[in-house]
PDB file of C-alpha atoms in Angstrom:
ATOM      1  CA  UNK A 225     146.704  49.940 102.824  1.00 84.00           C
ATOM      2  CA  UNK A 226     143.582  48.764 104.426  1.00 88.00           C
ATOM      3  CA  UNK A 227     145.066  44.762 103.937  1.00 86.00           C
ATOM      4  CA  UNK A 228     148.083  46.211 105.190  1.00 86.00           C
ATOM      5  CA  UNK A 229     147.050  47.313 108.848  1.00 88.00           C
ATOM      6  CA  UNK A 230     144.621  44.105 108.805  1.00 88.00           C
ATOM      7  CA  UNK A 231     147.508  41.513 108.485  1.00 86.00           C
ATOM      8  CA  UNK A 232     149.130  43.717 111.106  1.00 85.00           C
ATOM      9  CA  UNK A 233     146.156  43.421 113.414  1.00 84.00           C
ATOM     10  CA  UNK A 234     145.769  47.377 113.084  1.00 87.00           C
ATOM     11  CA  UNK A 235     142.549  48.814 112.873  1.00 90.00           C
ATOM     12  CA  UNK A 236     142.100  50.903 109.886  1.00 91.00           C
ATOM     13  CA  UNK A 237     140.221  53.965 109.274  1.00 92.00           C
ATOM     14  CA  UNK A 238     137.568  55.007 109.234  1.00 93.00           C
ATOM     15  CA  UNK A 239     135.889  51.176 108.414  1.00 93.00           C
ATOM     16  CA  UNK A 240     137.415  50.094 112.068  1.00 91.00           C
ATOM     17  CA  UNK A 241     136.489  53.618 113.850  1.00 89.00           C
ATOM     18  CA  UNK A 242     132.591  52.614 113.705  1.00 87.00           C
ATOM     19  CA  UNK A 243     131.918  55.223 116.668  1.00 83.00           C
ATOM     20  CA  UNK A 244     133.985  58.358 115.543  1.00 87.00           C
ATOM     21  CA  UNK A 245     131.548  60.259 112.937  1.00 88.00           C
ATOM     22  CA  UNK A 246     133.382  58.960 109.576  1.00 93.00           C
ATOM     23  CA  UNK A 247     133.468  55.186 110.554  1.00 91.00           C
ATOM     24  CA  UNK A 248     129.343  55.590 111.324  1.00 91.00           C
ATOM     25  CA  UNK A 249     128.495  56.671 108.047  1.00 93.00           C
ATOM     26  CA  UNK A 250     130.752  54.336 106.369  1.00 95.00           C
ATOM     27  CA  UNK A 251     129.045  51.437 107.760  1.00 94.00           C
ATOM     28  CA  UNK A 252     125.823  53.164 106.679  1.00 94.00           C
ATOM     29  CA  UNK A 253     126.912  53.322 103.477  1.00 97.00           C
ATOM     30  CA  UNK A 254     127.807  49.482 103.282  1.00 97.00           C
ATOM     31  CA  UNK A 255     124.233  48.245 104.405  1.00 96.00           C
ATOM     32  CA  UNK A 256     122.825  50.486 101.653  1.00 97.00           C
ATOM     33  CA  UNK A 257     124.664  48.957  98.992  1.00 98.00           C
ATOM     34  CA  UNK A 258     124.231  45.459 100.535  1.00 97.00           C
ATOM     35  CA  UNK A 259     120.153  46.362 100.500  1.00 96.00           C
ATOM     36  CA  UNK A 260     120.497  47.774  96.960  1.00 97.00           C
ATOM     37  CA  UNK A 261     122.914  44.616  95.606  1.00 96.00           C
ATOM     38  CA  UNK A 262     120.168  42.129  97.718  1.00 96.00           C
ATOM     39  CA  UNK A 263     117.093  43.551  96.062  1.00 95.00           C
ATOM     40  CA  UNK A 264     118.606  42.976  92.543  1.00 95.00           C
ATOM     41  CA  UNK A 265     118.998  39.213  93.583  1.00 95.00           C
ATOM     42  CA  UNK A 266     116.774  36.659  91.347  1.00 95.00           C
ATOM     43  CA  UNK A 267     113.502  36.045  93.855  1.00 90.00           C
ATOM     44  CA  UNK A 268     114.486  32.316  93.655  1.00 94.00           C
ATOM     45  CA  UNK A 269     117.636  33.630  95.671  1.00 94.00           C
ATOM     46  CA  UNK A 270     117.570  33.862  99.464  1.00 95.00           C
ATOM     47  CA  UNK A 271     119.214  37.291 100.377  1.00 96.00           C
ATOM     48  CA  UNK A 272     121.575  37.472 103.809  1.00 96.00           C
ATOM     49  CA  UNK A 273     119.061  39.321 105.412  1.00 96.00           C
ATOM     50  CA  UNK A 274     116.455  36.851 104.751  1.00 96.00           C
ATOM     51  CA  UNK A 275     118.553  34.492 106.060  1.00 97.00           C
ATOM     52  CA  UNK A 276     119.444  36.335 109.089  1.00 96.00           C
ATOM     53  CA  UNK A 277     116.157  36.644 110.098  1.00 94.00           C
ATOM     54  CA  UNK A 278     115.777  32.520 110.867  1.00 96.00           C
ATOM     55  CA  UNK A 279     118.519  33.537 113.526  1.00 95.00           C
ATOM     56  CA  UNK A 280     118.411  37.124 114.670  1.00 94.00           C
ATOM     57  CA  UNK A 281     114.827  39.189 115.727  1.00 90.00           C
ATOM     58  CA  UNK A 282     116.493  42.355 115.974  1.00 91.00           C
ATOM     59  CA  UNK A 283     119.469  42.506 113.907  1.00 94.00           C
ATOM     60  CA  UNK A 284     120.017  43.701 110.153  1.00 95.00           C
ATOM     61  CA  UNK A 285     122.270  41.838 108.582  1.00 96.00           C
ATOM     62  CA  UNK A 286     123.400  44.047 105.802  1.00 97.00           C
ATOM     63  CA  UNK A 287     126.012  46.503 108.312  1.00 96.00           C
ATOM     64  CA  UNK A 288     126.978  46.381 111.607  1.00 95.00           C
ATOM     65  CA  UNK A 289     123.573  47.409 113.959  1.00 93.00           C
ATOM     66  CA  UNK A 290     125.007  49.186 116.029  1.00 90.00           C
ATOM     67  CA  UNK A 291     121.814  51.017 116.800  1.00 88.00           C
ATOM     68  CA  UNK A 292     119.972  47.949 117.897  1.00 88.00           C
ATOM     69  CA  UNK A 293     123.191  46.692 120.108  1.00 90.00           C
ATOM     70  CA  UNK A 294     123.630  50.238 121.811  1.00 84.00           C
ATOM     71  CA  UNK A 295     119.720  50.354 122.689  1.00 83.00           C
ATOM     72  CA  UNK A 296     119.188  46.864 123.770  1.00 84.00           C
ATOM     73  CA  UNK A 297     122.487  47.121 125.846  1.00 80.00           C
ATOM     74  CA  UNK A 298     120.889  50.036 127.780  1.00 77.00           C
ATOM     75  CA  UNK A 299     117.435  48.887 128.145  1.00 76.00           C
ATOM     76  CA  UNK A 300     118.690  45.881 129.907  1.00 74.00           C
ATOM     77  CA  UNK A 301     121.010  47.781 132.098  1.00 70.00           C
ATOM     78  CA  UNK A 302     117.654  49.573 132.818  1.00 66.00           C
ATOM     79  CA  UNK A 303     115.476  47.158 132.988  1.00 67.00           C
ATOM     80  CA  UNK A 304     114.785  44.605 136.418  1.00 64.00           C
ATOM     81  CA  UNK A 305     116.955  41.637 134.400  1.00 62.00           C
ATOM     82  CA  UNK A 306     120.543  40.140 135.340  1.00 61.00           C
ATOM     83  CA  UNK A 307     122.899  38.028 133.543  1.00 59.00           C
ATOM     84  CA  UNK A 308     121.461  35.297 136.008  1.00 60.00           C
ATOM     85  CA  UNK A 309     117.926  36.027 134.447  1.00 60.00           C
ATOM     86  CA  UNK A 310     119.007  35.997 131.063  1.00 57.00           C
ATOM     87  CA  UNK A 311     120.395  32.644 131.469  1.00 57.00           C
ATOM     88  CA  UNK A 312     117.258  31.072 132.613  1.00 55.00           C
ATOM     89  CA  UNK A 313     115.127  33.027 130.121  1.00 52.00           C
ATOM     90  CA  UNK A 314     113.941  30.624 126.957  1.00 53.00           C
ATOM     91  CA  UNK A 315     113.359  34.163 124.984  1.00 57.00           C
ATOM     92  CA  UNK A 316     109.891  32.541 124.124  1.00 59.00           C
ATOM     93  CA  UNK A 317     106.706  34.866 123.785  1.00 57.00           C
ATOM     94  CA  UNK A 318     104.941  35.973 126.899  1.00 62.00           C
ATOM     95  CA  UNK A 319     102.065  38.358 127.842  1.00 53.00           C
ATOM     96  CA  UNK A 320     103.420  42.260 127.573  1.00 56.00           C
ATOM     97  CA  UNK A 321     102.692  44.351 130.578  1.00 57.00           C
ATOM     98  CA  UNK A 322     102.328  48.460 130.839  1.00 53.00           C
ATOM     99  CA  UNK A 323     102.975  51.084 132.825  1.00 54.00           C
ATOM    100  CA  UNK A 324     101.073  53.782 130.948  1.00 55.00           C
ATOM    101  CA  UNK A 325     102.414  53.897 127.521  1.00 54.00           C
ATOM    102  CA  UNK A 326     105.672  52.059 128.517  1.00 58.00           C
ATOM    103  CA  UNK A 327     106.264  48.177 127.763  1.00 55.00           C
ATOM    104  CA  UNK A 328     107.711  46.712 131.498  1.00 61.00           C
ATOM    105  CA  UNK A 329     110.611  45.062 130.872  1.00 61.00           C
ATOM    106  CA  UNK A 330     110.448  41.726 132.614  1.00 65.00           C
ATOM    107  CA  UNK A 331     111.604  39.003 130.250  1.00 67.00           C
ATOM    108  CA  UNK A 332     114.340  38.702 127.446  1.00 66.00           C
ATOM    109  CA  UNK A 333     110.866  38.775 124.568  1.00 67.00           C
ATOM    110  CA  UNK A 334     109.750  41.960 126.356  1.00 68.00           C
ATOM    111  CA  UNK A 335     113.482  43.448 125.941  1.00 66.00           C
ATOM    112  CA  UNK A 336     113.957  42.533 122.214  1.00 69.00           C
ATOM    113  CA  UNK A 337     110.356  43.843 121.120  1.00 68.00           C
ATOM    114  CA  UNK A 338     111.228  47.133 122.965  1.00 67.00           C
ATOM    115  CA  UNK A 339     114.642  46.827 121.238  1.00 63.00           C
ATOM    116  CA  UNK A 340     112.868  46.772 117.583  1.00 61.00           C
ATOM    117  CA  UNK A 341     110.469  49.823 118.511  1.00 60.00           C
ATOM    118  CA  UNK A 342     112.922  52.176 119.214  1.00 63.00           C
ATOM    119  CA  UNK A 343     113.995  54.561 116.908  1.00 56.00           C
ATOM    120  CA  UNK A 344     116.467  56.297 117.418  1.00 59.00           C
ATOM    121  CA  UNK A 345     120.279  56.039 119.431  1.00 53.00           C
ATOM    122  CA  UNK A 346     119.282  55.967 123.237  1.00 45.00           C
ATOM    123  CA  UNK A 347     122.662  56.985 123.913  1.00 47.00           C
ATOM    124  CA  UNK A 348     126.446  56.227 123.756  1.00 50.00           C
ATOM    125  CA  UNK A 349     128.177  53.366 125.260  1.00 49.00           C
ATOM    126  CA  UNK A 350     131.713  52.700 126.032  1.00 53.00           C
ATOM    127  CA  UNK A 351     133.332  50.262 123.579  1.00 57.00           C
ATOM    128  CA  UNK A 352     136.292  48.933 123.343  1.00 65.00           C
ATOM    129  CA  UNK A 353     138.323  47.481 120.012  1.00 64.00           C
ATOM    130  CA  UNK A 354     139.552  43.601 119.695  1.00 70.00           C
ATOM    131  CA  UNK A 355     141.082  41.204 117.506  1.00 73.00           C
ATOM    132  CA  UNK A 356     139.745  37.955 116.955  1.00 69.00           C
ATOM    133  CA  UNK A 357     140.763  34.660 115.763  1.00 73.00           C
ATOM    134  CA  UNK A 358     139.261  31.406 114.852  1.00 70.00           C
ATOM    135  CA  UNK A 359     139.877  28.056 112.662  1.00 77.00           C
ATOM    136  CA  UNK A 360     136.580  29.139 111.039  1.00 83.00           C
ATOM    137  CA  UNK A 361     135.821  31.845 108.802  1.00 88.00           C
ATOM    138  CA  UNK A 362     135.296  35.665 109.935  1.00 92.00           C
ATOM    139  CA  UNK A 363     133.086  38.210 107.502  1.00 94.00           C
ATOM    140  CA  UNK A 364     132.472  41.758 107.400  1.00 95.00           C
ATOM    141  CA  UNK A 365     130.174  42.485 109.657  1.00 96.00           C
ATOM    142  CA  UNK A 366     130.022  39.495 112.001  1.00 96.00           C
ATOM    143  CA  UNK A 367     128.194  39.135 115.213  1.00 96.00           C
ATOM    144  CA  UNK A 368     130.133  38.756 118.421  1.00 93.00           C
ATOM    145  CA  UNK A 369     128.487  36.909 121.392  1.00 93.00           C
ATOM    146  CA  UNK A 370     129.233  36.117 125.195  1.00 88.00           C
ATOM    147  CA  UNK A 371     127.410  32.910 124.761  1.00 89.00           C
ATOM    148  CA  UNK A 372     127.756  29.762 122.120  1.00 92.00           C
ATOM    149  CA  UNK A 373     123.727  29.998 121.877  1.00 91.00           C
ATOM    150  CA  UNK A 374     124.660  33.068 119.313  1.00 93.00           C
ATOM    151  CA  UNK A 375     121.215  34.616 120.043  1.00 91.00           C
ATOM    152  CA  UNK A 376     120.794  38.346 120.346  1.00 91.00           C
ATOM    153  CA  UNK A 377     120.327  38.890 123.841  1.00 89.00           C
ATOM    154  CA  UNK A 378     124.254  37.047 123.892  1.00 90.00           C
ATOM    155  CA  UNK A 379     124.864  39.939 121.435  1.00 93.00           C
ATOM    156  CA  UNK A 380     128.304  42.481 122.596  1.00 91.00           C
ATOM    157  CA  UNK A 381     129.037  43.695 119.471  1.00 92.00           C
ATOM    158  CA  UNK A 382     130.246  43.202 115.130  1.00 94.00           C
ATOM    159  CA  UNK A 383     133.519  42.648 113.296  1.00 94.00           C
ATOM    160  CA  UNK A 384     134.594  45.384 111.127  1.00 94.00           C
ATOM    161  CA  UNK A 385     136.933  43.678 109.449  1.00 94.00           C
ATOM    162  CA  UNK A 386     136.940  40.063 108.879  1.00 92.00           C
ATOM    163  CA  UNK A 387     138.795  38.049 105.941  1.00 92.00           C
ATOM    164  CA  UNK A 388     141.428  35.581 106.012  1.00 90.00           C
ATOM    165  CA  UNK A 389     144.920  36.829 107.765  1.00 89.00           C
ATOM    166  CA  UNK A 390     147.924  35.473 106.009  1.00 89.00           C
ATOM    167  CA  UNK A 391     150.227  36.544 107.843  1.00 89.00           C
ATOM    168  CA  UNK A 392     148.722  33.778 110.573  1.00 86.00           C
ATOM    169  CA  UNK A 393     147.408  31.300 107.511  1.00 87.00           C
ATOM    170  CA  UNK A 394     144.027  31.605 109.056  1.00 88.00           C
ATOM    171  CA  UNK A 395     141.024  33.661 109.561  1.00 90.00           C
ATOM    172  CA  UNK A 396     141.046  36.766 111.803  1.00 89.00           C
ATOM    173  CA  UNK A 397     138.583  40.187 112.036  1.00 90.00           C
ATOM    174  CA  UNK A 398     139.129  43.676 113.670  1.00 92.00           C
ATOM    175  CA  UNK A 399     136.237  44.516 115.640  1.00 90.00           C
ATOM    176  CA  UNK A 400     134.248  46.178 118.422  1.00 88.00           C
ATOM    177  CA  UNK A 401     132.674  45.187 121.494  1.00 86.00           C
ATOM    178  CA  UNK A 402     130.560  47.166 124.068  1.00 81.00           C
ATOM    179  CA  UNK A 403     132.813  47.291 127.136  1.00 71.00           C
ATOM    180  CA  UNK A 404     130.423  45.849 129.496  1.00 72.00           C
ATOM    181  CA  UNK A 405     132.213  45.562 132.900  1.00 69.00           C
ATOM    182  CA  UNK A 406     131.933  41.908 133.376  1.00 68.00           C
ATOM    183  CA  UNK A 407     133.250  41.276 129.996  1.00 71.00           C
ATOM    184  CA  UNK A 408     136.385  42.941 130.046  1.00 65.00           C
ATOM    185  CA  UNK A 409     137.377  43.208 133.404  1.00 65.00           C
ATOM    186  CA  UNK A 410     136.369  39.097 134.676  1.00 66.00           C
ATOM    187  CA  UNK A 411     138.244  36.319 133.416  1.00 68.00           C
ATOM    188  CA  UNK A 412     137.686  33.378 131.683  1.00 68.00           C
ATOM    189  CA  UNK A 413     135.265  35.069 129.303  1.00 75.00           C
ATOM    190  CA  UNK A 414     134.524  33.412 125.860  1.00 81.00           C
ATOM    191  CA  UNK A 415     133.455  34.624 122.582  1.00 88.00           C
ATOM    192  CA  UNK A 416     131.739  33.534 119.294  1.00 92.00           C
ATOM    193  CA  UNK A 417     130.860  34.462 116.337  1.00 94.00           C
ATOM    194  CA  UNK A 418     127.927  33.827 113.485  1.00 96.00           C
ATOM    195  CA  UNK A 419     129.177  35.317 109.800  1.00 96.00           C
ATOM    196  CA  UNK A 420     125.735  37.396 109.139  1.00 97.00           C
ATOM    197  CA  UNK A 421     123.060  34.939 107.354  1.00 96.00           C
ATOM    198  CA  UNK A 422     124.828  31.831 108.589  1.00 96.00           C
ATOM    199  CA  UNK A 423     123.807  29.558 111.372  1.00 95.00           C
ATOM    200  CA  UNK A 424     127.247  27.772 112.415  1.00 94.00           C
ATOM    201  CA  UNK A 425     128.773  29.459 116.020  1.00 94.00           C
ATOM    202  CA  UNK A 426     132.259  29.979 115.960  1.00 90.00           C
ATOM    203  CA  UNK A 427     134.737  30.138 119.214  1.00 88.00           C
ATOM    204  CA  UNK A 428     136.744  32.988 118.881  1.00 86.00           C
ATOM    205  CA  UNK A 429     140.366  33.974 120.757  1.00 81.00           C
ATOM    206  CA  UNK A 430     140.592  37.416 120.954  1.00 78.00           C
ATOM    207  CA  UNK A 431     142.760  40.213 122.935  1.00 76.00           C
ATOM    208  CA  UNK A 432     141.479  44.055 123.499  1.00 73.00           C
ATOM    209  CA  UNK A 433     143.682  46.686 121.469  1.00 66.00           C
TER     210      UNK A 433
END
């Protein structure tokens, strides 16, 4: 059923529902047994989320973070940085300023560190659901970007669903962005996607559902 509604460019439940209460848990469930089938891996055998960690800071590899995404989303919406800023921004190391306990977020470093030192959910976030297609490949639990840098401040959210479609004789994924204003309602937007543990940056075609 689930390669059914995939061919069909359907989202299936609850794997392609990742915010309603079943779909959450599910993808829970998948990075545990990811983490459980990586640390049974020979230790001359580099795991994905070893791998992942030469090109994400933030990320785990082993699910959709949707955690991570949903906080670093709203501390930047928070925070004294634009899309202008973020551009410029080299993401290299700088010094960390305070107010009081508080990190001030003034650089894309300072907004990744606070990313990785929070906890818990800040909050919800609207999202919206897309299909995606590419000449490449598309995994289970992809990252989607805004940019062709594929670095996690470009983040806007994972595939779900990814595998190849043969009902278009090429590779296609179900999956869910953060509906960010600029991204869905501006034109001429692009997106890419990095399989989890993989450097190569794919250009992606996609259309909201």
């Amino acid at each position: 059923m689930h390669q059914f509604q995939f061919e069909n460019h359907k989202p299936y439940y609850p794997q392609d529902f990742p915010w309603s209460y079943d779909g959450w848990q599910y993808n829970k469930l998948v990075g545990e047994a990811n983490q459980i089938k990586a640390s049974k891996l020979p230790k001359s055998q580099v795991s994905v989320q070893q791998s992942e960690k030469n090109y994400s800071v933030i990320f785990n590899a082993n699910k959709c973070d949707w955690t991570n995404l949903r906080n670093m989303v709203l501390l930047m919406k928070y925070s004294k940085m634009d899309r202008k800023t973020i551009k410029k921004d080299s993401g290299q190391p700088d010094f960390a300023q305070y107010d009081g306990p508080e990190r001030i977020i003034n650089s894309v470093h300072d907004l990744l560190q606070t990313t990785k030192s929070v906890e818990n959910d800040i909050t919800d976030v609207n999202e919206q659901q897309s299909n995606f297609v590419n000449d490449g490949t598309i995994e289970d639990n992809a990252r989607l970007y805004s940019d062709s840098s594929g670095t996690d401040i470009h983040c806007v959210g994972f595939v779900t669903t990814g595998a190849m479609n043969l009902n278009l004789g090429k590779y296609s994924g179900i999956g869910t962005i953060i509906a960010q204003k600029w991204l869905i309602e501006e034109n001429g937007h692009k997106l890419y996607v990095r399989n989890p543990g993989k450097s190569k940056v794919y250009s992606v075609s996609f259309r909201v559902i």
